[in-house]
Coordinates of C-alpha atoms in Angstrom, one line a residue:
M36 CA 25.2 -11.6 63.9
S37 CA 26.4 -14.2 66.3
T38 CA 24.7 -14.6 69.7
R39 CA 26.8 -14.8 72.8
E40 CA 25.8 -15.9 76.3
P41 CA 27.5 -14.3 79.2
G42 CA 30.7 -16.0 80.1
T43 CA 31.0 -17.8 76.7
R44 CA 33.3 -17.1 73.8
W45 CA 32.3 -15.8 70.3
V46 CA 31.6 -18.6 67.8
P47 CA 31.7 -17.7 64.1
E48 CA 28.5 -18.3 62.0
W49 CA 30.5 -20.5 59.7
S50 CA 29.4 -24.1 59.5
Y51 CA 32.7 -25.3 58.0
K52 CA 32.5 -28.3 55.7
P53 CA 36.0 -29.2 54.2
G54 CA 34.7 -30.9 51.1
P55 CA 32.6 -30.6 48.0
D56 CA 29.5 -29.7 50.0
V57 CA 31.1 -26.5 51.2
A58 CA 28.9 -23.4 50.9
F59 CA 28.5 -21.8 47.5
E60 CA 29.4 -18.4 48.8
A61 CA 31.8 -17.2 51.5
P62 CA 30.0 -16.3 54.8
A63 CA 29.2 -12.6 55.3
G64 CA 31.3 -12.5 58.5
L65 CA 34.4 -13.7 56.6
R66 CA 33.9 -11.1 53.9
H67 CA 33.7 -8.5 56.7
A68 CA 36.9 -9.8 58.3
Q69 CA 38.8 -9.6 55.1
A70 CA 37.5 -6.2 54.2
M71 CA 38.7 -5.1 57.6
A72 CA 42.1 -6.6 57.0
K73 CA 42.5 -4.8 53.7
K74 CA 41.5 -1.4 55.2
V75 CA 43.9 -1.9 58.2
A76 CA 46.8 -2.9 55.9
E77 CA 46.2 0.2 53.8
A78 CA 46.2 2.4 56.9
G79 CA 49.6 1.0 57.8
L80 CA 50.9 1.7 54.3
A81 CA 49.6 5.3 54.5
A82 CA 51.5 5.9 57.7
A83 CA 54.9 5.1 56.0
A84 CA 57.4 7.8 55.1
P85 CA 61.1 8.2 55.3
G86 CA 62.1 8.2 59.0
I87 CA 59.0 6.4 60.2
T88 CA 59.9 3.2 62.2
E89 CA 58.3 -0.3 61.9
Q90 CA 57.1 0.1 65.5
Q91 CA 55.3 3.4 64.6
I92 CA 53.7 1.8 61.6
E93 CA 52.5 -1.1 63.8
L94 CA 50.9 1.5 66.1
A95 CA 49.1 3.0 63.1
V96 CA 47.8 -0.5 62.3
C97 CA 46.6 -0.9 66.0
D98 CA 44.8 2.4 65.7
A99 CA 43.1 1.3 62.5
L100 CA 42.1 -2.0 64.0
E101 CA 40.5 -0.2 66.9
Q102 CA 38.7 2.2 64.5
Q103 CA 37.4 -0.8 62.5
G104 CA 36.0 -2.3 65.6
A105 CA 38.3 -5.4 65.7
A106 CA 38.2 -7.7 68.7
G107 CA 41.9 -8.5 68.4
I108 CA 44.4 -10.2 66.2
W109 CA 45.1 -14.0 65.8
T110 CA 48.9 -13.6 65.3
I111 CA 51.3 -10.6 65.4
T112 CA 51.2 -7.8 62.9
T113 CA 54.3 -8.2 60.8
V114 CA 56.0 -5.0 59.6
G115 CA 59.2 -5.1 57.6
L116 CA 61.4 -2.4 56.1
G117 CA 64.5 -2.9 54.1
E118 CA 66.3 -6.1 55.1
N119 CA 63.5 -6.8 57.6
A120 CA 61.1 -7.2 54.6
R121 CA 63.0 -10.4 53.7
I122 CA 61.5 -12.3 56.7
C123 CA 57.7 -12.5 57.3
F124 CA 57.2 -14.8 60.3
P125 CA 55.4 -14.5 63.6
T126 CA 58.7 -14.7 65.5
H127 CA 59.8 -11.4 64.0
A128 CA 58.1 -8.4 65.7
P129 CA 58.3 -4.8 64.4
T130 CA 61.6 -3.1 65.3
P131 CA 62.9 0.5 65.7
R132 CA 64.2 0.3 62.1
A133 CA 63.3 3.5 60.2
A134 CA 62.2 3.7 56.6
A135 CA 64.9 5.0 54.2
A136 CA 64.3 7.3 51.2
Q137 CA 64.4 4.3 48.9
D138 CA 62.8 1.4 50.7
V139 CA 60.1 -1.3 50.6
L140 CA 57.6 -1.7 53.4
M141 CA 55.7 -5.0 53.9
I142 CA 52.7 -5.3 56.3
D143 CA 50.9 -8.5 57.2
V144 CA 47.8 -8.1 59.3
H145 CA 45.5 -10.6 61.0
P146 CA 42.3 -9.1 62.5
I147 CA 39.6 -10.9 64.4
T148 CA 36.1 -9.5 64.2
R149 CA 33.7 -9.3 67.2
Q150 CA 31.8 -12.1 65.6
G151 CA 34.9 -14.3 65.6
F152 CA 35.9 -14.3 62.0
W153 CA 39.6 -14.1 61.0
G154 CA 41.1 -12.0 58.2
D155 CA 44.6 -12.1 56.7
C156 CA 46.1 -9.6 54.3
T157 CA 49.6 -8.6 53.2
R158 CA 50.4 -5.5 51.2
C159 CA 53.6 -3.7 50.2
K160 CA 54.5 -0.2 49.4
V161 CA 57.6 1.3 47.7
I162 CA 58.8 4.4 49.6
G163 CA 60.5 7.1 47.5
D164 CA 61.9 6.8 44.0
H165 CA 62.9 3.1 43.7
P166 CA 62.2 1.9 40.1
L167 CA 63.5 -1.6 40.6
A168 CA 61.3 -2.1 43.6
T169 CA 58.3 -0.6 41.9
E170 CA 58.8 -3.0 39.0
A171 CA 59.3 -6.0 41.3
L172 CA 56.1 -5.3 43.3
R173 CA 54.1 -4.7 40.1
D174 CA 55.3 -8.0 38.6
L175 CA 54.6 -10.0 41.7
E176 CA 51.1 -8.6 42.1
A177 CA 50.4 -9.3 38.4
L178 CA 51.5 -12.9 38.5
H179 CA 49.6 -13.4 41.8
Y180 CA 46.3 -12.4 40.3
E181 CA 47.0 -14.4 37.1
V182 CA 47.5 -17.4 39.3
L183 CA 44.4 -16.7 41.4
A184 CA 42.3 -16.6 38.2
Q185 CA 43.3 -20.3 37.7
C186 CA 41.9 -21.4 41.1
R187 CA 39.1 -23.9 40.9
P188 CA 37.1 -25.6 43.7
G189 CA 38.7 -28.7 45.2
M190 CA 42.1 -28.3 43.4
P191 CA 45.0 -29.8 45.3
A192 CA 47.1 -27.3 47.2
N193 CA 50.3 -28.5 45.6
E194 CA 48.9 -27.9 42.2
L195 CA 48.3 -24.2 43.0
F196 CA 51.8 -24.1 44.5
G197 CA 53.2 -25.4 41.3
L198 CA 51.4 -22.9 39.2
C199 CA 52.6 -20.0 41.3
H200 CA 56.1 -21.3 41.7
S201 CA 56.5 -21.7 38.0
R202 CA 55.4 -18.1 37.4
L203 CA 57.8 -16.8 40.1
E204 CA 60.7 -18.6 38.5
A205 CA 59.8 -17.3 35.1
E206 CA 59.8 -13.7 36.4
G207 CA 63.1 -14.1 38.1
F208 CA 61.8 -14.4 41.7
V209 CA 63.1 -16.7 44.5
L210 CA 60.6 -17.9 47.1
L211 CA 61.5 -16.5 50.5
D212 CA 59.0 -18.2 52.8
L213 CA 60.8 -19.9 55.6
L214 CA 58.5 -23.0 55.2
A215 CA 58.6 -23.0 51.4
N216 CA 54.9 -22.3 50.8
I217 CA 52.7 -19.7 49.3
G218 CA 49.9 -19.8 51.8
H219 CA 47.7 -21.8 54.1
S220 CA 44.2 -22.9 55.0
L221 CA 42.0 -20.6 57.1
T222 CA 39.1 -22.0 59.1
P223 CA 36.9 -20.6 61.9
G224 CA 39.3 -19.8 64.8
A225 CA 42.2 -21.6 63.2
A226 CA 44.9 -21.2 60.5
Y227 CA 46.9 -24.0 59.0
L228 CA 44.3 -26.7 59.9
H229 CA 44.8 -28.2 56.4
N230 CA 48.4 -27.2 56.3
F231 CA 50.2 -25.1 53.7
I232 CA 50.0 -24.5 50.0
D233 CA 53.3 -26.2 49.2
A234 CA 54.8 -28.9 47.0
G235 CA 54.0 -31.7 49.3
N236 CA 50.4 -31.0 50.3
D237 CA 47.8 -32.7 48.0
T238 CA 44.8 -31.6 50.2
P239 CA 41.8 -30.5 48.1
M240 CA 41.1 -26.8 48.6
W241 CA 37.7 -26.0 49.9
G242 CA 36.5 -23.0 51.9
A243 CA 39.0 -20.2 52.7
W244 CA 42.7 -20.3 51.9
A245 CA 45.2 -17.4 52.2
V246 CA 47.4 -17.2 49.1
E247 CA 50.5 -15.2 49.8
P248 CA 53.5 -15.4 47.5
F249 CA 56.6 -14.0 49.3
A250 CA 59.6 -13.6 47.0
A251 CA 62.7 -11.7 46.1
R252 CA 64.2 -10.5 42.9
G253 CA 67.8 -9.6 43.6
D254 CA 67.9 -7.8 46.9
I255 CA 64.2 -6.6 46.7
A256 CA 61.7 -8.6 48.7
V257 CA 58.0 -8.2 48.0
K258 CA 54.8 -10.0 49.1
V259 CA 51.0 -9.9 48.4
E260 CA 48.2 -11.8 50.1
D261 CA 44.5 -12.3 49.6
L262 CA 41.9 -14.8 50.8
V263 CA 40.3 -17.0 48.2
W264 CA 37.0 -18.8 48.8
F265 CA 37.0 -22.2 47.2
G266 CA 33.2 -22.6 47.0
R267 CA 31.1 -25.5 45.7
E268 CA 31.0 -24.2 42.2
R269 CA 33.5 -21.3 41.9
C270 CA 36.3 -19.5 43.5
E271 CA 36.3 -15.9 44.6
I272 CA 39.0 -13.5 45.8
L273 CA 37.6 -11.9 49.0

């Protein structure tokens, strides 16, 4: 547990070293933050049903954050239904749009624990009988975990991008991310410190990185996101 003097802020117990001497294993606090993120995202998905709005789903996420003991969030909760699922960006807050009988819900959550660690998780859910959407989500999730299995400590970010982008194209997906990336670095108290997982970033990947392919096949948008710890000797999906 982190110690905190009165009048000071929480500081994570994560002695971050962005290089080959990074810790072998992810810090326990980061594991806790990501476990919280996954539970909160699942709570949001569980609240979805035809007629439920994005704003109502966001409130379910807020309730789950409180129940999990979160200290706050480091950027907004993104909730997208239908056409709104085609944009996942912190300038697009949840709206009164309601879920249809055939729809896709996307949720991106960003909890902060009371010890100061940050989580980041995106999950999608197909609402109702929508076979094309079910297939698209299944295919995206499968290629995502195939690509994550190829992660290795210190690999360049643009190499991981290339692996993922090739698989997306092979499966008929078009990348939707507004900044043309599939993720970003995550450090104590900061995202994006080492920029994005994109075609132009050759930064070696050490420590925590969020990998989040966001793509469309036809008019169906889907996304999945997990944190990967690029440790000294191996990589681990948190």
